[in-house]
Amino acid sequence: MKKQVLSAFDIFLIIGVILSNVAYSILCNELDVLGSLACVTGVLCVVLVAKGNIWNYAFGLVNVSLYAWISYKSSLYGDAGLNALYYLPMQFVGWWQWRKRMGEGSQQQVNARRMDMGQRVLLGLGCAVAVVAVGFLLKYLNDPQPFKDSATTVLSIVAQALMALAFMEQWFLWIITNIISVVMWCVAMSRGDAHAGMMVIMWVFYLLNSLNGLRVWMKLSKR
């Protein structure tokens, strides 16, 4: 299989997030090391996921650890729990699953697959019911943004599982999650929460990468 290299769009995302972090730090007259590290490692991770490259899990390990702490400090308990209790161990599970699905002659790129229409309908209905149920639970726990937090939590759990199993449909869920997360962190930034500005930047670049990831994986899953 042809060795995967970064495309011009991938390089744009990586350089763009670094420059955005620098510009934000200058505008705010404050160097947010923790937020910047979470932001940059997160974008590096998702760029490699879009390429089907197994090394995304190395950057993902750093990103989810930092993001869990940042979310906890902003009282976004759904996101905090998601990253600490699910994403973190799933980095190891994902690595193991992708190693079993490496393409012939490749040590880095996974073989992608896709669901049939019936599976997609069940996936959509299941996600909708779970988002509503978890949203009411988070509202009871005084989460400041219960249904946004619920949507990002539930859809991310499902998307991460689909990612570990190398299903193309993960990208539909990531796109929805990214859009909601941008809104959620904009609200947190308006409250003056620490690191929120960096998280807005990170999720915007995640969204751009998810759109590209869907395009790439639709091709990969046809092979």
Short mmCIF file of C-alpha atoms in Angstrom, two decimals:
data_model
loop_
_atom_site.label_atom_id
_atom_site.label_comp_id
_atom_site.label_asym_id
_atom_site.label_seq_id
_atom_site.Cartn_x
_atom_site.Cartn_y
_atom_site.Cartn_z
CA MET A 1 0.00 0.00 0.00
CA LYS A 2 1.22 3.48 -0.79
CA LYS A 3 2.83 5.20 2.20
CA GLN A 4 0.60 7.88 3.67
CA VAL A 5 1.95 11.43 3.82
CA LEU A 6 0.43 14.64 5.10
CA SER A 7 -1.65 16.50 2.54
CA ALA A 8 -1.62 20.26 2.06
CA PHE A 9 -4.86 20.44 4.06
CA ASP A 10 -3.30 18.46 6.93
CA ILE A 11 -0.33 20.84 7.01
CA PHE A 12 -2.72 23.80 6.93
CA LEU A 13 -4.54 22.43 9.99
CA ILE A 14 -1.35 21.81 11.95
CA ILE A 15 0.28 25.14 11.15
CA GLY A 16 -3.05 26.92 11.52
CA VAL A 17 -3.69 25.66 15.04
CA ILE A 18 -0.16 26.54 16.15
CA LEU A 19 -0.42 30.08 14.74
CA SER A 20 -3.91 30.47 16.22
CA ASN A 21 -2.56 29.54 19.64
CA VAL A 22 0.26 32.06 19.31
CA ALA A 23 -2.12 34.80 18.16
CA TYR A 24 -4.57 34.09 20.98
CA SER A 25 -1.77 34.21 23.56
CA ILE A 26 -0.58 37.57 22.20
CA LEU A 27 -4.09 39.05 22.16
CA CYS A 28 -4.78 37.87 25.71
CA ASN A 29 -1.27 38.78 26.88
CA GLU A 30 -1.09 35.40 28.57
CA LEU A 31 0.67 32.15 27.70
CA ASP A 32 -1.76 29.26 28.27
CA VAL A 33 0.67 26.34 28.18
CA LEU A 34 -1.84 23.70 29.29
CA GLY A 35 -4.53 24.81 26.87
CA SER A 36 -2.08 25.16 23.99
CA LEU A 37 -0.61 21.69 24.55
CA ALA A 38 -4.08 20.14 24.67
CA CYS A 39 -5.09 22.04 21.54
CA VAL A 40 -2.04 21.18 19.41
CA THR A 41 -1.82 17.50 20.44
CA GLY A 42 -5.55 17.17 19.81
CA VAL A 43 -5.29 18.49 16.26
CA LEU A 44 -2.25 16.30 15.54
CA CYS A 45 -4.26 13.32 16.81
CA VAL A 46 -7.35 13.94 14.67
CA VAL A 47 -5.28 14.70 11.56
CA LEU A 48 -3.67 11.26 11.90
CA VAL A 49 -7.07 9.65 12.54
CA ALA A 50 -8.32 11.13 9.26
CA LYS A 51 -5.31 9.58 7.53
CA GLY A 52 -6.10 6.21 9.11
CA ASN A 53 -2.69 6.36 10.83
CA ILE A 54 -2.31 4.36 14.04
CA TRP A 55 0.07 6.90 15.58
CA ASN A 56 -2.92 9.12 16.34
CA TYR A 57 -3.22 7.23 19.63
CA ALA A 58 0.13 8.54 20.91
CA PHE A 59 -1.01 12.17 20.61
CA GLY A 60 -4.51 11.21 21.74
CA LEU A 61 -3.16 9.92 25.04
CA VAL A 62 -1.71 13.34 25.88
CA ASN A 63 -4.72 15.25 24.61
CA VAL A 64 -7.45 13.37 26.48
CA SER A 65 -5.53 13.55 29.76
CA LEU A 66 -5.21 17.33 29.55
CA TYR A 67 -8.72 17.86 28.21
CA ALA A 68 -10.25 15.88 31.08
CA TRP A 69 -8.63 18.24 33.59
CA ILE A 70 -9.62 21.38 31.66
CA SER A 71 -13.25 20.20 31.36
CA TYR A 72 -13.40 19.41 35.06
CA LYS A 73 -12.19 22.91 35.92
CA SER A 74 -14.97 24.34 33.72
CA SER A 75 -17.63 22.17 35.46
CA LEU A 76 -18.30 20.28 32.23
CA TYR A 77 -18.50 17.00 34.11
CA GLY A 78 -19.81 14.95 31.19
CA ASP A 79 -16.80 15.86 29.06
CA ALA A 80 -14.42 15.42 32.01
CA GLY A 81 -15.72 11.95 32.82
CA LEU A 82 -15.82 11.00 29.17
CA ASN A 83 -12.14 11.78 28.68
CA ALA A 84 -10.82 10.42 31.98
CA LEU A 85 -12.88 7.25 32.21
CA TYR A 86 -13.47 6.37 28.55
CA TYR A 87 -11.20 8.13 26.06
CA LEU A 88 -8.08 7.45 28.10
CA PRO A 89 -8.40 3.64 28.23
CA MET A 90 -9.81 3.64 24.68
CA GLN A 91 -6.47 4.93 23.39
CA PHE A 92 -5.00 1.55 24.30
CA VAL A 93 -8.02 -0.42 23.04
CA GLY A 94 -7.98 1.52 19.77
CA TRP A 95 -4.28 0.91 19.26
CA TRP A 96 -4.81 -2.81 19.80
CA GLN A 97 -7.82 -2.97 17.43
CA TRP A 98 -6.09 -0.99 14.69
CA ARG A 99 -3.02 -3.21 14.91
CA LYS A 100 -5.29 -6.13 14.02
CA ARG A 101 -6.72 -4.26 11.02
CA MET A 102 -3.55 -2.95 9.40
CA GLY A 103 -3.64 -2.91 5.63
CA GLU A 104 -1.58 -5.42 3.70
CA GLY A 105 2.04 -4.24 3.49
CA SER A 106 1.31 -1.34 5.88
CA GLN A 107 2.44 -0.88 9.46
CA GLN A 108 0.52 2.36 9.94
CA GLN A 109 -2.73 2.57 7.95
CA VAL A 110 -5.89 0.77 9.02
CA ASN A 111 -8.40 -0.95 6.71
CA ALA A 112 -11.62 1.11 6.96
CA ARG A 113 -15.17 -0.30 6.66
CA ARG A 114 -18.76 1.01 6.60
CA MET A 115 -22.24 0.12 7.92
CA ASP A 116 -25.34 -0.78 5.92
CA MET A 117 -28.44 1.44 5.98
CA GLY A 118 -30.22 -0.58 8.67
CA GLN A 119 -27.26 -0.31 11.02
CA ARG A 120 -27.12 3.45 10.43
CA VAL A 121 -30.81 3.86 11.34
CA LEU A 122 -30.33 1.90 14.58
CA LEU A 123 -27.23 3.96 15.32
CA GLY A 124 -29.14 7.24 14.91
CA LEU A 125 -32.13 6.16 17.04
CA GLY A 126 -29.92 4.79 19.79
CA CYS A 127 -27.85 7.97 19.95
CA ALA A 128 -30.96 10.19 20.13
CA VAL A 129 -32.48 8.27 23.05
CA ALA A 130 -29.18 8.18 24.95
CA VAL A 131 -28.55 11.94 24.49
CA VAL A 132 -31.95 12.83 25.97
CA ALA A 133 -31.58 10.41 28.92
CA VAL A 134 -28.07 11.55 29.84
CA GLY A 135 -29.11 15.19 29.37
CA PHE A 136 -31.76 14.89 32.10
CA LEU A 137 -29.23 13.20 34.37
CA LEU A 138 -26.69 15.99 33.91
CA LYS A 139 -29.42 18.59 34.47
CA TYR A 140 -30.19 16.91 37.80
CA LEU A 141 -26.46 17.14 38.65
CA ASN A 142 -26.55 20.92 37.94
CA ASP A 143 -24.44 20.78 34.79
CA PRO A 144 -24.54 24.36 33.35
CA GLN A 145 -25.08 23.05 29.79
CA PRO A 146 -26.70 19.63 30.34
CA PHE A 147 -27.98 18.72 26.89
CA LYS A 148 -25.00 20.12 24.98
CA ASP A 149 -22.71 18.27 27.39
CA SER A 150 -24.86 15.14 27.01
CA ALA A 151 -24.72 15.27 23.21
CA THR A 152 -20.94 15.64 23.10
CA THR A 153 -20.54 12.89 25.71
CA VAL A 154 -22.87 10.31 24.17
CA LEU A 155 -21.94 10.92 20.54
CA SER A 156 -18.24 10.91 21.40
CA ILE A 157 -18.54 7.58 23.23
CA VAL A 158 -20.21 6.00 20.21
CA ALA A 159 -17.87 7.70 17.71
CA GLN A 160 -14.79 6.55 19.63
CA ALA A 161 -16.05 2.97 19.60
CA LEU A 162 -16.72 3.20 15.84
CA MET A 163 -13.24 4.67 15.42
CA ALA A 164 -11.63 1.75 17.28
CA LEU A 165 -13.58 -0.64 15.03
CA ALA A 166 -12.55 1.40 11.95
CA PHE A 167 -16.06 2.33 10.77
CA MET A 168 -16.41 5.30 8.41
CA GLU A 169 -19.66 6.40 10.13
CA GLN A 170 -17.67 7.72 13.07
CA TRP A 171 -17.14 10.95 11.12
CA PHE A 172 -20.83 11.85 10.97
CA LEU A 173 -20.90 11.74 14.77
CA TRP A 174 -17.60 13.63 15.11
CA ILE A 175 -18.94 16.44 12.91
CA ILE A 176 -22.05 16.86 15.08
CA THR A 177 -19.95 16.64 18.26
CA ASN A 178 -17.49 19.24 16.98
CA ILE A 179 -20.24 21.75 16.15
CA ILE A 180 -21.86 21.37 19.57
CA SER A 181 -18.48 21.57 21.32
CA VAL A 182 -17.62 24.85 19.58
CA VAL A 183 -20.89 26.33 20.88
CA MET A 184 -20.37 24.87 24.36
CA TRP A 185 -16.86 26.27 24.75
CA CYS A 186 -17.94 29.66 23.37
CA VAL A 187 -20.44 29.79 26.23
CA ALA A 188 -17.69 28.77 28.67
CA MET A 189 -15.42 31.48 27.24
CA SER A 190 -18.15 34.08 27.75
CA ARG A 191 -18.16 33.06 31.43
CA GLY A 192 -14.41 33.65 31.60
CA ASP A 193 -13.50 29.98 32.19
CA ALA A 194 -9.78 29.16 32.13
CA HIS A 195 -8.45 27.68 28.85
CA ALA A 196 -11.87 28.08 27.15
CA GLY A 197 -10.49 30.23 24.32
CA MET A 198 -7.94 27.57 23.41
CA MET A 199 -10.66 24.94 23.46
CA VAL A 200 -12.76 26.95 20.99
CA ILE A 201 -9.77 27.08 18.63
CA MET A 202 -9.16 23.34 19.07
CA TRP A 203 -12.77 22.37 18.30
CA VAL A 204 -12.94 24.61 15.23
CA PHE A 205 -9.91 22.80 13.81
CA TYR A 206 -11.43 19.47 14.86
CA LEU A 207 -14.52 20.35 12.81
CA LEU A 208 -12.46 21.20 9.74
CA ASN A 209 -10.54 17.94 10.11
CA SER A 210 -13.75 15.92 10.57
CA LEU A 211 -15.12 17.16 7.26
CA ASN A 212 -11.87 16.12 5.61
CA GLY A 213 -11.83 12.83 7.54
CA LEU A 214 -15.28 11.93 6.23
CA ARG A 215 -14.09 12.55 2.67
CA VAL A 216 -10.95 10.44 3.13
CA TRP A 217 -12.64 7.55 4.95
CA MET A 218 -15.44 7.31 2.39
CA LYS A 219 -12.68 6.46 -0.09
CA LEU A 220 -10.79 4.17 2.31
CA SER A 221 -13.93 2.19 3.20
CA LYS A 222 -14.62 1.41 -0.48
CA ARG A 223 -11.43 -0.59 -0.80
#
